[in-house]
Short mmCIF file of C-alpha atoms in Angstrom, two decimals:
data_model
loop_
_atom_site.label_atom_id
_atom_site.label_comp_id
_atom_site.label_asym_id
_atom_site.label_seq_id
_atom_site.Cartn_x
_atom_site.Cartn_y
_atom_site.Cartn_z
CA GLU A 4 112.12 -35.10 -13.44
CA GLN A 5 111.63 -38.21 -11.19
CA ARG A 6 111.32 -36.07 -8.28
CA GLU A 7 108.61 -33.76 -9.84
CA SER A 8 106.93 -36.94 -10.72
CA PHE A 9 106.98 -38.35 -7.34
CA SER A 10 105.65 -35.20 -5.82
CA ARG A 11 102.68 -35.05 -8.51
CA LYS A 12 101.89 -38.56 -7.30
CA GLN A 13 102.02 -37.91 -3.67
CA TRP A 14 99.72 -34.63 -4.27
CA TYR A 15 97.32 -37.01 -6.28
CA GLN A 16 97.17 -39.68 -3.65
CA ARG A 17 96.59 -37.18 -0.67
CA ARG A 18 93.39 -35.94 -2.65
CA VAL A 19 91.85 -39.08 -3.96
CA ARG A 20 91.76 -41.22 -0.68
CA GLY A 21 88.95 -43.71 -1.00
CA VAL A 22 89.57 -44.63 -4.57
CA GLN A 23 91.84 -47.68 -4.46
CA ASP A 24 91.93 -48.76 -8.05
CA GLU A 25 90.15 -48.34 -11.76
CA ASN A 26 87.44 -50.65 -10.42
CA ASP A 27 86.20 -48.09 -8.20
CA LEU A 28 85.80 -45.46 -10.90
CA ASP A 29 82.16 -46.01 -11.65
CA GLU A 30 80.19 -43.07 -12.65
CA MET A 31 79.32 -41.81 -8.99
CA ASN A 32 83.07 -42.06 -7.87
CA ILE A 33 84.32 -40.26 -11.09
CA GLU A 34 81.89 -37.46 -10.07
CA ILE A 35 83.00 -37.63 -6.41
CA LEU A 36 86.67 -37.62 -7.54
CA ARG A 37 86.17 -34.56 -9.80
CA ASN A 38 84.64 -32.58 -7.01
CA LYS A 39 87.16 -33.38 -4.65
CA LEU A 40 89.87 -32.13 -7.05
CA TYR A 41 87.85 -29.00 -7.63
CA LYS A 42 87.45 -28.37 -3.90
CA THR A 43 91.25 -28.66 -3.65
CA TYR A 44 91.81 -26.38 -6.42
CA LEU A 45 89.73 -23.78 -5.18
CA GLU A 46 90.93 -24.08 -1.49
CA ASP A 47 94.62 -23.74 -2.60
CA PHE A 48 93.71 -21.00 -5.02
CA TYR A 49 91.99 -19.20 -2.23
CA ALA A 50 95.01 -19.62 0.05
CA PHE A 51 97.47 -18.41 -2.48
CA CYS A 52 95.52 -15.29 -3.03
CA MET A 53 95.25 -14.54 0.62
CA GLU A 54 98.95 -15.01 0.83
CA LEU A 55 99.49 -12.43 -2.09
CA GLY A 56 97.38 -9.88 -0.14
CA GLY A 57 96.78 -6.44 -1.52
CA THR A 58 94.25 -5.53 -4.11
CA THR A 59 94.67 -9.12 -5.74
CA ALA A 60 93.29 -10.77 -2.49
CA GLU A 61 90.58 -8.08 -2.26
CA VAL A 62 89.35 -8.99 -5.86
CA MET A 63 89.91 -12.54 -6.04
CA CYS A 64 89.02 -13.93 -2.67
CA PRO A 65 85.35 -12.93 -3.00
CA ILE A 66 84.99 -14.25 -6.47
CA LEU A 67 86.50 -17.58 -5.30
CA ALA A 68 84.37 -17.58 -2.11
CA PHE A 69 81.33 -17.32 -4.44
CA GLU A 70 82.54 -20.08 -6.73
CA ALA A 71 82.99 -22.22 -3.62
CA ASP A 72 79.49 -21.47 -2.44
CA ARG A 73 78.05 -22.16 -5.80
CA ARG A 74 79.71 -25.53 -5.97
CA ALA A 75 78.34 -26.44 -2.44
CA ILE A 76 74.83 -25.48 -3.48
CA THR A 77 74.93 -27.25 -6.84
CA ILE A 78 76.46 -30.50 -5.00
CA THR A 79 73.76 -30.28 -2.49
CA ILE A 80 70.73 -30.25 -5.02
CA ASN A 81 72.70 -32.80 -7.04
CA SER A 82 72.81 -35.22 -4.25
CA PHE A 83 69.10 -35.40 -3.67
CA ARG A 84 68.00 -38.89 -4.60
CA THR A 85 71.36 -40.33 -4.31
CA ASP A 86 73.00 -42.70 -1.89
CA LEU A 87 75.48 -40.29 -0.62
CA LEU A 88 75.67 -39.96 3.06
CA LYS A 89 75.44 -36.46 4.59
CA ASP A 90 79.05 -36.53 5.91
CA ASP A 91 80.28 -37.77 2.32
CA ILE A 92 78.31 -34.64 0.66
CA GLU A 93 79.84 -32.21 3.43
CA ASN A 94 83.34 -33.55 2.53
CA LEU A 95 82.82 -32.25 -1.07
CA TYR A 96 82.03 -28.78 0.06
CA PRO A 97 85.01 -26.18 -0.49
CA ARG A 98 85.66 -24.62 2.82
CA CYS A 99 86.58 -21.08 1.63
CA GLY A 100 83.28 -19.56 0.82
CA MET A 101 80.81 -17.28 2.57
CA LEU A 102 78.70 -20.07 3.69
CA TYR A 103 81.70 -21.83 5.63
CA PRO A 104 81.27 -23.07 8.22
CA GLU A 105 77.66 -22.73 9.49
CA GLY A 106 75.89 -22.58 6.04
CA LEU A 107 77.63 -25.86 5.00
CA LYS A 108 76.27 -27.62 7.84
CA PHE A 109 72.87 -26.57 7.13
CA LEU A 110 73.26 -27.40 3.41
CA LYS A 111 74.35 -31.12 4.15
CA ASN A 112 71.14 -31.58 5.94
CA ALA A 113 68.66 -30.08 3.19
CA GLU A 114 66.22 -32.38 1.91
CA ASP A 115 64.84 -30.53 -1.12
CA ARG A 116 65.44 -27.25 -3.38
CA GLU A 117 62.91 -25.32 -1.23
CA GLU A 118 65.11 -26.00 1.95
CA VAL A 119 68.22 -24.94 -0.07
CA ARG A 120 66.48 -21.67 -0.92
CA ARG A 121 65.65 -20.88 2.75
CA ILE A 122 69.15 -21.55 3.53
CA CYS A 123 70.53 -19.21 1.01
CA GLU A 124 68.15 -16.43 1.99
CA ARG A 125 69.73 -16.22 5.29
CA TYR A 126 72.87 -14.86 3.69
CA GLY A 127 72.64 -11.30 2.27
CA MET A 128 74.38 -11.99 -1.03
CA TYR A 129 72.19 -15.18 -1.91
CA LYS A 130 68.92 -13.55 -0.38
CA ASP A 131 67.54 -12.98 -4.05
CA LEU A 132 69.45 -15.85 -5.81
CA HIS A 133 66.37 -17.76 -6.58
CA SER A 134 64.34 -14.98 -7.68
CA GLY A 135 63.03 -15.41 -11.14
CA VAL A 136 64.14 -18.98 -11.03
CA GLY A 137 61.53 -21.47 -12.50
CA ASP A 138 60.44 -23.62 -15.55
CA GLY A 139 58.50 -20.95 -17.45
CA PRO A 140 59.59 -19.68 -20.94
CA ASN A 141 60.92 -16.39 -19.51
CA ASP A 142 62.15 -17.80 -16.13
CA LYS A 143 65.89 -18.38 -15.43
CA THR A 144 67.65 -21.43 -14.22
CA LEU A 145 69.62 -21.31 -10.83
CA GLU A 146 72.77 -21.91 -13.07
CA ASP A 147 71.74 -18.70 -15.25
CA ARG A 148 71.35 -16.72 -11.77
CA PHE A 149 74.82 -17.88 -10.57
CA PHE A 150 76.36 -16.85 -13.95
CA GLN A 151 74.51 -13.32 -13.66
CA GLU A 152 76.11 -12.73 -10.27
CA GLU A 153 79.50 -14.13 -11.22
CA VAL A 154 79.67 -11.72 -14.23
CA LYS A 155 78.79 -8.65 -11.83
CA MET A 156 81.77 -9.66 -9.66
CA LEU A 157 84.02 -10.28 -12.33
CA ALA A 158 83.36 -7.04 -13.92
CA LEU A 159 84.19 -5.11 -10.81
CA GLY A 160 87.71 -6.71 -11.11
CA PHE A 161 88.29 -4.18 -13.87
CA MET A 162 87.67 -1.05 -11.45
CA ASN A 163 91.07 -1.50 -9.80
CA SER A 164 94.43 -1.20 -10.85
CA PHE A 165 97.72 -3.00 -10.15
CA HIS A 166 96.37 -6.36 -9.31
CA LEU A 167 96.54 -9.95 -10.99
CA GLY A 168 92.83 -10.66 -10.55
CA VAL A 169 92.11 -8.76 -13.91
CA PHE A 170 93.59 -11.81 -15.77
CA PHE A 171 91.41 -14.10 -14.15
CA ALA A 172 88.33 -12.02 -14.85
CA PHE A 173 89.17 -11.67 -18.45
CA VAL A 174 89.35 -15.24 -18.89
CA LYS A 175 86.23 -16.07 -17.03
CA LEU A 176 84.32 -13.26 -19.07
CA LYS A 177 85.85 -14.82 -22.14
CA GLU A 178 84.11 -18.19 -21.09
CA GLN A 179 80.84 -16.67 -20.47
CA GLU A 180 81.07 -14.86 -23.82
CA ASN A 181 81.59 -18.34 -25.46
CA ARG A 182 78.68 -19.59 -23.49
CA ASN A 183 76.39 -16.83 -25.01
CA ILE A 184 77.53 -17.62 -28.57
CA VAL A 185 76.79 -21.39 -28.17
CA TRP A 186 73.49 -20.39 -26.55
CA ILE A 187 72.58 -18.11 -29.56
CA ALA A 188 73.81 -20.47 -32.35
CA GLU A 189 71.56 -23.17 -30.79
CA CYS A 190 68.53 -21.11 -30.60
CA ILE A 191 68.99 -20.32 -34.18
CA ALA A 192 69.83 -24.09 -35.22
CA GLN A 193 66.58 -25.13 -33.22
CA LYS A 194 64.56 -22.26 -34.75
CA ASN A 195 63.67 -21.02 -31.05
CA LYS A 196 64.47 -17.51 -31.66
CA SER A 197 61.96 -16.48 -28.90
CA LYS A 198 64.64 -17.47 -26.19
CA ILE A 199 67.55 -15.99 -28.16
CA ASP A 200 67.90 -13.10 -25.80
CA ASN A 201 68.12 -15.35 -22.75
CA TYR A 202 71.93 -15.11 -22.63
CA ILE A 203 74.00 -13.55 -19.94
CA PRO A 204 74.93 -10.11 -20.79
CA ILE A 205 78.57 -9.14 -19.91
CA PHE A 206 78.84 -5.36 -19.82
#
């Protein structure tokens, strides 16, 4: 038990370099720490799936690569108007997506959402990512578009047999189903039924 506790401590310390004590844990550093841990999770999970190989890797690696790119794009947009240095932003990007490595270098130097959109358009899968995104009543948010694309990829996980990715896809689709229920319930509670159909269809 002591050995396991020590191993966990070593793993934690390797991944939270730069955070010295609880005095460093202000709102910004907590967010940075959260992103560092999620980056490590994605990179390790991706490497694990590659190691498994076979159909599991074929199904899981594109899903995890998409999630890595989503994190990178979201981190970039959220970093606007903050004091984060470009290199600090780049260090938060998971290095297992389709944008790695060239796209991440472009992203870290982006100055606004329009530049992020142009960078995404260079990559086939993300060419139409920003279509329909806006502030209008019938427009989608960028987060919605990510969820839509994720659902399509997760649904494809059920098209193959004898792989472990189907369990991951099932859990993630259940999470989206829960988000849909919350959305519908909030629309009813706020008496805003005109937007009730703006959930993300699963199948």
